[in-house]
Coordinates of C-alpha atoms and ligand atoms in Angstrom, one line a residue:
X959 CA 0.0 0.0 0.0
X960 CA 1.5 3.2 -1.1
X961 CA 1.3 6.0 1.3
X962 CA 0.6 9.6 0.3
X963 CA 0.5 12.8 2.6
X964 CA -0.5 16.1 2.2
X965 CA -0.5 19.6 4.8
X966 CA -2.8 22.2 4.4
X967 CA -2.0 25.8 5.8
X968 CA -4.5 28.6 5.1
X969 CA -5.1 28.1 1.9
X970 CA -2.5 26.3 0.5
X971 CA -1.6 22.3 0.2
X972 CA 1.6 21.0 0.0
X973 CA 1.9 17.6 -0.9
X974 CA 4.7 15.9 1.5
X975 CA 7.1 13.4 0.1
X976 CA 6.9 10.2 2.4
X977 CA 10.2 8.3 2.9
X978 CA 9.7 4.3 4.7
X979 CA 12.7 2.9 6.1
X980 CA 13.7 -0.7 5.5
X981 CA 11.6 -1.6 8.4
X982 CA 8.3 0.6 7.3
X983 CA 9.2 3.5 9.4
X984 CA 6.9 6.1 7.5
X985 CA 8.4 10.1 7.6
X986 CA 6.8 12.9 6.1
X987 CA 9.0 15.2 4.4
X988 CA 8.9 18.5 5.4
X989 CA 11.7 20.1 3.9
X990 CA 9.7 22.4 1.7
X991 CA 7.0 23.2 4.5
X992 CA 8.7 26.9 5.0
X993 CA 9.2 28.0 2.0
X994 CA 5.5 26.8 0.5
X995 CA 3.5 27.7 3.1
X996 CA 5.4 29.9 5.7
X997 CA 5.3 27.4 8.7
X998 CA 7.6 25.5 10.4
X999 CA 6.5 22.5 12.5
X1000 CA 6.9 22.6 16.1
X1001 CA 7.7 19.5 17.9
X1002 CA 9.9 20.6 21.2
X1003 CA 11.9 17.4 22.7
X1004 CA 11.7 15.9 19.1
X1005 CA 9.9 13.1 20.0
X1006 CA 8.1 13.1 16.3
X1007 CA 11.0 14.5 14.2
X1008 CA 12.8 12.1 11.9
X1009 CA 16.8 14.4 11.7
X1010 CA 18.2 12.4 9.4
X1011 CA 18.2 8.9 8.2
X1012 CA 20.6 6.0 9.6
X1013 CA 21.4 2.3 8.9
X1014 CA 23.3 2.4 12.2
X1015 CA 20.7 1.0 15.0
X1016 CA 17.2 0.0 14.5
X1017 CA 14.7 0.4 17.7
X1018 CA 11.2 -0.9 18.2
X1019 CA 10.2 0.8 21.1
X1020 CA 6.2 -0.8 21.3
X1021 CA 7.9 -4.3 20.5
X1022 CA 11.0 -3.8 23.0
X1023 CA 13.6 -4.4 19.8
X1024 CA 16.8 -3.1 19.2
X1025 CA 19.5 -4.0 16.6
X1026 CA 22.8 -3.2 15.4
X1027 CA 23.6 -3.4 11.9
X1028 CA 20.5 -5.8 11.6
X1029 CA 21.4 -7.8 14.6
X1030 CA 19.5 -8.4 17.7
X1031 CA 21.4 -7.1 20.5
X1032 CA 20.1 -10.5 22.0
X1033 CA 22.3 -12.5 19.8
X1034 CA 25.4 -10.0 20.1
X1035 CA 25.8 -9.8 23.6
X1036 CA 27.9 -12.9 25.0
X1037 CA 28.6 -14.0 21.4
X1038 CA 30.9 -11.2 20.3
X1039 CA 33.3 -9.0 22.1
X1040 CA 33.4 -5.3 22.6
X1041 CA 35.8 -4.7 19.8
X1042 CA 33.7 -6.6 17.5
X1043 CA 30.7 -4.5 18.1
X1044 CA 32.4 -1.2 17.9
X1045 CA 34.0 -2.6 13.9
X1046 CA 30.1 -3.6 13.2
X1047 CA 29.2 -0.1 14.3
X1048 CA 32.0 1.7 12.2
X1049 CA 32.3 -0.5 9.6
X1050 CA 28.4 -2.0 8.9
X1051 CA 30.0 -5.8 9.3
X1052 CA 31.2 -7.9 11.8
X1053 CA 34.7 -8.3 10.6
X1054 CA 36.4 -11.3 9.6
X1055 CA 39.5 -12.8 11.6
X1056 CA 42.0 -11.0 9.6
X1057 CA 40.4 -7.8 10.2
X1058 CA 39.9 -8.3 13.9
X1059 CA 43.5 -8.8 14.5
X1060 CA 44.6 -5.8 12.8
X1061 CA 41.9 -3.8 14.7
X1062 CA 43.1 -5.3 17.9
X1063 CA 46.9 -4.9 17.3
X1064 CA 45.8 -1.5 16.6
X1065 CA 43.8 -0.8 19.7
X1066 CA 46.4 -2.3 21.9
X1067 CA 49.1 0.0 20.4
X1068 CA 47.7 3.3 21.0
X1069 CA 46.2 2.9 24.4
X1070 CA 49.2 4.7 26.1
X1071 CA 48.0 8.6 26.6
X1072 CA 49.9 11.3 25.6
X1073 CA 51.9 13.1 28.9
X1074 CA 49.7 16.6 28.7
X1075 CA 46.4 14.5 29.2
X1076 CA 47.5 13.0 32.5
X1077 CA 48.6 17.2 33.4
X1078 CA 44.9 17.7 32.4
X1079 CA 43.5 15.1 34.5
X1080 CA 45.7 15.9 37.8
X1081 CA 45.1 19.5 37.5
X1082 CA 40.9 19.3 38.4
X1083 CA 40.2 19.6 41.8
X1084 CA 39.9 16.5 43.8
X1085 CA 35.7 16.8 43.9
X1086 CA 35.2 17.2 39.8
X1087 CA 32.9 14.8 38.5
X1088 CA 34.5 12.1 36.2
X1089 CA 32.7 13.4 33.0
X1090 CA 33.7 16.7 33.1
X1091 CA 37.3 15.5 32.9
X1092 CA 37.1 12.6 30.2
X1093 CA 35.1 15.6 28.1
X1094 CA 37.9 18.0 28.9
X1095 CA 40.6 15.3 28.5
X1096 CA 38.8 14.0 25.4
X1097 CA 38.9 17.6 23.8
X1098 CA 42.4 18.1 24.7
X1099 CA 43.4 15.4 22.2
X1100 CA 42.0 17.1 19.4
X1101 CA 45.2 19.5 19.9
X1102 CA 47.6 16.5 19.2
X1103 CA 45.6 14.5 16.6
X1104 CA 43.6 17.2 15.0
X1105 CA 45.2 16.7 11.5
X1106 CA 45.7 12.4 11.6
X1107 CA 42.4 11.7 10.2
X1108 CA 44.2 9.2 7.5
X1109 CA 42.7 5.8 7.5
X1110 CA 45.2 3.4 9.0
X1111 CA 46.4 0.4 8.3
X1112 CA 43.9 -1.2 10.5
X1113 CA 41.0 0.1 8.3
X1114 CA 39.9 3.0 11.0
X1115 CA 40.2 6.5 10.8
X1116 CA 43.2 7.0 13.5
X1117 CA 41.7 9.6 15.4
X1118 CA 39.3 7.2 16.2
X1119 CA 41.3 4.7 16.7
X1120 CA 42.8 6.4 19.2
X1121 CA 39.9 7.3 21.3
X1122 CA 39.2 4.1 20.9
X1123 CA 41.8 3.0 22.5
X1124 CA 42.6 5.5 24.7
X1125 CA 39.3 5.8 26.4
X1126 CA 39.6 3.0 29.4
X1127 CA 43.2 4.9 30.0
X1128 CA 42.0 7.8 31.0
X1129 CA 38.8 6.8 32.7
X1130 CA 41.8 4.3 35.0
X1131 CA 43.7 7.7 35.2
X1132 CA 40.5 9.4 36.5
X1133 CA 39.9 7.0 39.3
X1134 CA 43.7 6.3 40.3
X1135 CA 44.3 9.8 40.8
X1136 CA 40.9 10.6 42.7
X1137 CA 42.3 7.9 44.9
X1138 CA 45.5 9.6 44.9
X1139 CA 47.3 6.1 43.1
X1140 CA 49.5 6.7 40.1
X1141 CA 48.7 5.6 36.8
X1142 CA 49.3 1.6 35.7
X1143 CA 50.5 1.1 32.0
X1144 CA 48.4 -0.6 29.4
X1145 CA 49.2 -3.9 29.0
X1146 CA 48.9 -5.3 25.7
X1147 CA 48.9 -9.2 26.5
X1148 CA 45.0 -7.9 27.5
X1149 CA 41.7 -7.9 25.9
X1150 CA 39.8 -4.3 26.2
X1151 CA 38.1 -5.1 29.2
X1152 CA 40.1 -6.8 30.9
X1153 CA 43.0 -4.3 30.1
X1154 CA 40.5 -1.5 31.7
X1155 CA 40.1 -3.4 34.8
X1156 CA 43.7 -4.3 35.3
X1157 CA 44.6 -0.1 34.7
X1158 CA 41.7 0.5 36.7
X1159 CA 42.1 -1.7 39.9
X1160 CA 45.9 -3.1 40.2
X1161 CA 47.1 -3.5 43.3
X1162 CA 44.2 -2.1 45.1
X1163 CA 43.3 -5.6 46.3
X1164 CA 40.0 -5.7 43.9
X1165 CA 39.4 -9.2 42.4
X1166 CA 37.8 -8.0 40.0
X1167 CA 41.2 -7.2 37.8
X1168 CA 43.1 -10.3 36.5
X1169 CA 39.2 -12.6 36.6
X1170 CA 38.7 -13.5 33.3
X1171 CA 34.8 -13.8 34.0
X1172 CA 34.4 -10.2 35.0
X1173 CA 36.2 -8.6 32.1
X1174 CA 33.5 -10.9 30.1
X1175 CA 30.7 -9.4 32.3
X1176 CA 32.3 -5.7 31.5
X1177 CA 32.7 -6.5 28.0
X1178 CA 29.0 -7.4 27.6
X1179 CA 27.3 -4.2 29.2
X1180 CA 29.8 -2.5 27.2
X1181 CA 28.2 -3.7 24.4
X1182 CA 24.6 -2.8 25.6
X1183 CA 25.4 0.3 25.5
X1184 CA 27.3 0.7 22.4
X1185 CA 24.3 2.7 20.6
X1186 CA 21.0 4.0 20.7
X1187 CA 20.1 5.8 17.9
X1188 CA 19.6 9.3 17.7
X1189 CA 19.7 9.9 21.5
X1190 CA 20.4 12.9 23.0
X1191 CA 24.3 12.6 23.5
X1192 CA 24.1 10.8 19.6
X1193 CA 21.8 14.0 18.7
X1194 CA 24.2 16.2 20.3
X1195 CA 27.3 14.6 18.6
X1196 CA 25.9 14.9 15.2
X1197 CA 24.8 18.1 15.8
X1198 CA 28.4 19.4 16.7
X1199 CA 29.7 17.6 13.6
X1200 CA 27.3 19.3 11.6
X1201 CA 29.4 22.5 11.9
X1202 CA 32.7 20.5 10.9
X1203 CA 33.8 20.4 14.3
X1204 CA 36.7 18.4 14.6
X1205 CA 35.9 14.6 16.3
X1206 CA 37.0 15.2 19.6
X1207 CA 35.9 18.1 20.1
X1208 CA 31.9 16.7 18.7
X1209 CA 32.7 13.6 21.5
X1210 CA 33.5 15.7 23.7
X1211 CA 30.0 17.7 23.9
X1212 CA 28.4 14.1 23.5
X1213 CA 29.8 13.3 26.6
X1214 CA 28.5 16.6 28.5
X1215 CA 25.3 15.6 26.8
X1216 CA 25.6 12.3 28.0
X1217 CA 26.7 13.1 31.7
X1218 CA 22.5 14.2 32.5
X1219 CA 21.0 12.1 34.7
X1220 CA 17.5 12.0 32.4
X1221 CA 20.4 10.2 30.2
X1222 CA 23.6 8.4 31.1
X1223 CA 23.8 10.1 34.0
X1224 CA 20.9 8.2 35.3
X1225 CA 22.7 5.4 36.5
X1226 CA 24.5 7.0 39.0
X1227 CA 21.3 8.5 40.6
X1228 CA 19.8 5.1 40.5
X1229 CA 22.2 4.0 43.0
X1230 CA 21.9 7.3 44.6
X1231 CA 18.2 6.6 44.6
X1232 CA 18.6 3.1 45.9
X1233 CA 20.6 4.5 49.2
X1234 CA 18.1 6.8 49.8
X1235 CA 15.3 3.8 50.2
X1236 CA 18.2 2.2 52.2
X1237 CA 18.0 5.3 54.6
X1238 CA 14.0 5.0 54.4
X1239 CA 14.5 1.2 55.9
X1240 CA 13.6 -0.3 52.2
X1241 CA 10.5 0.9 51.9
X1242 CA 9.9 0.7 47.8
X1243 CA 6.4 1.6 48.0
X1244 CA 7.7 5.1 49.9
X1245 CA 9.8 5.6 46.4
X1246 CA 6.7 4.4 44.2
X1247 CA 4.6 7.0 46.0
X1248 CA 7.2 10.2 45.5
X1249 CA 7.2 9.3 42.5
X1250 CA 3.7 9.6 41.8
X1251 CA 3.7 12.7 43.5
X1252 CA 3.1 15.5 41.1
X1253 CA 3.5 18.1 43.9
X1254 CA 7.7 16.7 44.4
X1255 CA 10.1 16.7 41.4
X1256 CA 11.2 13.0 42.8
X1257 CA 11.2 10.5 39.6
X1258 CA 11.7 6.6 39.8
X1259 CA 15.2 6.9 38.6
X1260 CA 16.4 4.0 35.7
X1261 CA 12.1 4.1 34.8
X1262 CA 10.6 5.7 31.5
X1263 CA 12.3 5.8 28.1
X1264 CA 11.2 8.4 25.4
X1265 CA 11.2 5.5 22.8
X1266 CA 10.6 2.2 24.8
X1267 CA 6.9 1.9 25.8
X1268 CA 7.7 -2.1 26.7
X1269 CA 10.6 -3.4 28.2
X1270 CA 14.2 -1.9 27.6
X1271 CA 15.7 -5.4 25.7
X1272 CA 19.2 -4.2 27.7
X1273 CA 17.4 -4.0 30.9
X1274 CA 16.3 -7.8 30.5
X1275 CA 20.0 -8.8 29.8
X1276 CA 21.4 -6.1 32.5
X1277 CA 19.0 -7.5 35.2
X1278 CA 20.2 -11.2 34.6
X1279 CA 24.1 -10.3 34.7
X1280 CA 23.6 -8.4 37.9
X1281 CA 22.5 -11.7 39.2
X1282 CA 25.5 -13.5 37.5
X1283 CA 28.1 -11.2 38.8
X1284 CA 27.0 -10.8 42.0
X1285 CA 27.0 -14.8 42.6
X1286 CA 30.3 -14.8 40.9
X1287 CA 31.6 -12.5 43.3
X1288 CA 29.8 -13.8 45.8
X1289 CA 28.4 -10.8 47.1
X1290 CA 25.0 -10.0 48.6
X1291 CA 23.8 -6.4 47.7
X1292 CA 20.6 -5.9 49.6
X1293 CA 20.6 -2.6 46.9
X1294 CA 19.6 -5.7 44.3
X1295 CA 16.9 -6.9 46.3
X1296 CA 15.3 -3.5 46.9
X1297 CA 16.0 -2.7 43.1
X1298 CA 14.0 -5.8 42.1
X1299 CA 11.2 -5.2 44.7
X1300 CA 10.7 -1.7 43.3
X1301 CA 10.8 -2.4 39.7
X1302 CA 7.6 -5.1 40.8
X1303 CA 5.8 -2.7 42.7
X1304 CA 5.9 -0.4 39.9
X1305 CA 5.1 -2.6 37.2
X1306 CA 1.8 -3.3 39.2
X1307 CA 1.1 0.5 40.1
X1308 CA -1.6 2.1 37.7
X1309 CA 0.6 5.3 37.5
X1310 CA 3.7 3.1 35.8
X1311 CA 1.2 1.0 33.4
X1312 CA -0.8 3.5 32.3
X1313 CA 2.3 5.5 31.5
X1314 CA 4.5 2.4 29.9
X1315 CA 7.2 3.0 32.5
X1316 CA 9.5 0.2 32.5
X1317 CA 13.0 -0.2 33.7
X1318 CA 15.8 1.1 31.2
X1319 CA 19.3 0.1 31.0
X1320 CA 20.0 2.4 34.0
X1321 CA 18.2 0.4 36.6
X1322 CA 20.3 -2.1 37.4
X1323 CA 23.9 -1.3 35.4
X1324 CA 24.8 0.4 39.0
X1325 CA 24.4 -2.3 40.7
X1326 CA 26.8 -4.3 38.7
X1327 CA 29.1 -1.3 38.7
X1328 CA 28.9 -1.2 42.7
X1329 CA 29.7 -4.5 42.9
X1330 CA 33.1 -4.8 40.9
X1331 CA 34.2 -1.9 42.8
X1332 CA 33.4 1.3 40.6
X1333 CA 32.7 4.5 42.4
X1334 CA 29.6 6.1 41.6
X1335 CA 30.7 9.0 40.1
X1336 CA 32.6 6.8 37.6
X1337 CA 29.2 4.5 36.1
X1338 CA 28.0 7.1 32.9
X1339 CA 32.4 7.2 32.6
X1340 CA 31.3 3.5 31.8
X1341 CA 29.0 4.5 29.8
X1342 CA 30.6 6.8 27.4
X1343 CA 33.3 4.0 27.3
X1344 CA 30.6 2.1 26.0
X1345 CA 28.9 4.4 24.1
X1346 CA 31.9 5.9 22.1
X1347 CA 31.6 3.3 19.1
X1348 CA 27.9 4.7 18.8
X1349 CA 28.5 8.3 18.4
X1350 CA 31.3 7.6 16.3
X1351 CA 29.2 5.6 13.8
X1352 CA 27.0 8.2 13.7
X1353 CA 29.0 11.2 13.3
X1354 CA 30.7 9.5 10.4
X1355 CA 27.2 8.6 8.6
X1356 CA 26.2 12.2 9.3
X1357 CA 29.4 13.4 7.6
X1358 CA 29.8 11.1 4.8
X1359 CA 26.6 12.5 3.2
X1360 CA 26.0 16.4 1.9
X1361 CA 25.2 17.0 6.1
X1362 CA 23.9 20.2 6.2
X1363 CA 24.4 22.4 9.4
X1364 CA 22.0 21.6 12.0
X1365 CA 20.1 24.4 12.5
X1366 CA 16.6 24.2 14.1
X1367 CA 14.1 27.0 14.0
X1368 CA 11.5 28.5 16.7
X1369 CA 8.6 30.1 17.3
X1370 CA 9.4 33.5 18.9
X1371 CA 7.0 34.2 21.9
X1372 CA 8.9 37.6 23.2
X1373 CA 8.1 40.8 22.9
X1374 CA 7.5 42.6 19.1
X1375 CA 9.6 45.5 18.4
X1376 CA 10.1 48.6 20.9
X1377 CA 12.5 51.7 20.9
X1378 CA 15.7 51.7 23.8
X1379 CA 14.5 54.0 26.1
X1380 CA 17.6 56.3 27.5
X1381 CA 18.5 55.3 31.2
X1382 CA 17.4 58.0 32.7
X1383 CA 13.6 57.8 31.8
X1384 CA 13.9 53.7 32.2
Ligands
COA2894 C1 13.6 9.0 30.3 C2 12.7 10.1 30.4 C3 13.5 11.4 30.5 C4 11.7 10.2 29.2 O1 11.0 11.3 29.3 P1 9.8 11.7 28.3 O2 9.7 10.8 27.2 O3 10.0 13.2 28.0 O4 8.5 11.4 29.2 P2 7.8 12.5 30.1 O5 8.8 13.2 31.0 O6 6.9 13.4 29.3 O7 6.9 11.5 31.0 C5 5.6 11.1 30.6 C6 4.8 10.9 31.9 O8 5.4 9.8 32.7 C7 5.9 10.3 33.9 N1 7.2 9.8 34.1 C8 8.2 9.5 33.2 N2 9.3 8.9 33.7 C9 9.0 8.8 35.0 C10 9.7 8.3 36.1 N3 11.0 7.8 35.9 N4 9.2 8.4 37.4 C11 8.0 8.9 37.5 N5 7.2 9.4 36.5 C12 7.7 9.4 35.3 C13 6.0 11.9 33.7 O9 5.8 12.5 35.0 C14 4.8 12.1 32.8 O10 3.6 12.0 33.6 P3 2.3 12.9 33.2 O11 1.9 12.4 31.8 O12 1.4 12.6 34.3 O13 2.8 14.3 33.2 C15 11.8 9.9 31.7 O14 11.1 8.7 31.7 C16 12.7 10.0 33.0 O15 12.9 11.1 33.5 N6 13.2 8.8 33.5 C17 14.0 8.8 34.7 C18 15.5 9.1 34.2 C19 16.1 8.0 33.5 O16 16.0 6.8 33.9 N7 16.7 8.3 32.4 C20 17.5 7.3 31.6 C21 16.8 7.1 30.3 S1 17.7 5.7 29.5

């Protein structure tokens, strides 16, 4: 069935082009809406404008889908590492063996940061919130790689590459030196995660570097996070792009972007969340109930999606690995126990269902994080670790086409013109 469209304003009609996406996403094209008629639409938060079209992630928010490339993220996560995702993302394949161990020769040799980046890092004050130094450290690089944006011999653009790979280093150097511990090296006998946990936790006593099982466990919500469409950070980073700013520097606003706890952020204030039910003796339905409260600005934090009316698909996984590690590590988090109890009571309170508020990948990510030893202030770092392949994909799509600047307009609701009165008669 062919779809046509058509927008009347006063008295004229404008036919609208429609575009369907390989999996019958309809969009009405509006493009000529302004200069035909005079309007512009007006749709603040986005939530029914179509900015550009992708063949990075697919997202089935009613149906609780999301895919990569074409694959479910059911079938990629435990079956493919890290690395493999973030080639599917850049390069629209899984690659083959040959081109996995040039990619992962690659990444191990660039992990080591440059000496001004560590200066950068030590030189915030000791209470500075983990993403406002990876953004400032992440923009620093664009000084010393601005002009390498040759293609190495890996395949990858090298700036890339090198964020990439460079990432888990300075998210280590964060922590060690909030802790006031000195860097560790890369080591290149390691696989990505397991490399991040050894620079993040060696000789600090934490199991969880050197265990095999847990650098799988890190590997996989790594990949859960590895994209989202156009989300706000994604938004954001194309956005940035869109006005040929350099790479880091259009990262680096994804990850301010990012760092909100309506977004990334979010897992951190779950577990913030979680210790204040602690202080309220556990009491989920006292949670449920502020949240309900339209007279308190209290939300269930790690609930609600803007595309997901059904479950988050990386929530389902997320819930199951918190179970996995925490056995593995033998720990008993009464945080899990309360985070499980809550996410029942509010799938069988009206104000949830009649909203389709479900748990997001937020809602129990923390809890893992907690567990293997990551401060709170360091989960969205995880995140954006995570995340980076995404908005890298996408800023390359956005810039391989004829991207126009992004530019929205607005309706303007202040005053109409008036003549500067002279100070002494104001
Ligand atoms: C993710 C989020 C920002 C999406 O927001 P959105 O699509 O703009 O949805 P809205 O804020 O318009 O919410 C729609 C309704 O659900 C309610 N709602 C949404 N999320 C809620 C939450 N977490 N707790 C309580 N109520 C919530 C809103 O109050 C609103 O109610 P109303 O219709 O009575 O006014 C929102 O669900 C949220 O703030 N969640 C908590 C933060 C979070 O976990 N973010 C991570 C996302 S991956």
């Amino acid at each position: 069935m062919s779809i046509t469209a058509e927008i009347r304003v006063g008295d004229k009609t404008l036919p609208l082009p429609v575009i369907v996406g390989t999996e019958q996403e309809v969009g009405l094209d509006i493009q000529a809406l302004r200069d035909k008629t005079g309007a512009v639409t007006f749709d603040p938060g986005y939530g029914n404008t179509g900015a550009c079209e992708s063949a990075v992630t697919f997202l089935d928010g009613e149906l609780g889908i999301l895919r990569y490339r074409g694959y479910p993220i059911e079938q990629l996560a435990g079956k493919v590492s890290f690395l493999e995702v973030s080639w599917l993302l850049l390069k629209g394949e899984l690659p083959n063996a040959a081109e996995l161990a040039a990619f992962t020769a690659a990444e191990k040799a660039h992990r080591a940061l440059p000496a001004h980046v560590h200066a950068i890092i030590a030189a915030f004050p000791a209470d500075a919130h983990p993403m406002a130094i990876l953004s400032a450290a992440t923009l620093s690089l664009s000084s010393t790689y601005l002009a390498d944006e040759k293609v190495t011999e890996a395949g990858l653009n090298k700036s890339q590459l090198l964020l990439l790979a460079q990432f888990p280093t300075i998210a280590a150097a964060i922590y060690r030196k909030g802790k006031g511990l000195a860097a560790v090296a890369p080591d290149a006998k390691l696989a990505y995660s397991a490399n991040f946990l050894h620079m993040m936790f060696e000789g600090t006593g934490n199991a969880a570097a050197g265990d095999p099982e847990i650098a799988k466990a890190l590997d996989l919500l790594l990949i859960l996070h590895a994209d989202h469409e156009q989300n706000c950070s994604t938004s954001t980073v194309r956005l940035v792009g869109s006005a040929q700013t350099d790479y880091f520097a259009s990262i680096a606003a994804g990850i301010t972007a990012l760092w909100g706890p309506l977004h990334g952020g979010a897992n951190q204030a779950v577990i913030e969340m979680l210790d204040g039910i602690v202080a309220h003796g556990g009491d989920v339905n006292w949670a449920v109930a502020q949240a309900k409260d339209k007279d308190s600005s209290f939300r269930l934090m790690g609930f609600g999606h803007r595309v997901y009316k059904n479950f988050d698909p990386r929530a389902t996984i997320i819930k199951v690995q918190a179970d996995v590690v925490l056995g593995k590590l033998g720990k008993n988090d009464p945080q899990l126990g309360i985070a499980k109890g809550l996410e029942e009571a509010a799938l069988k309170d009206e104000y949830f269902v009649a909203r389709k508020l479900y748990p997001n990948v937020d809602f129990y990510s923390g809890i893992i994080y907690r567990a293997l030893g990551f401060p709170y202030g360091l989960f969205t770092v995880l995140f954006a670790i995570g995340r980076l392949p995404g908005w890298t994909a996408h800023w390359n799509e956005h810039n391989a086409g004829k991207a126009k600047i992004g530019r929205p307009r607005q309706i303007y609701t202040g005053k109409n013109a008036r003549d500067v009165v002279e100070l002494s008669k104001r």
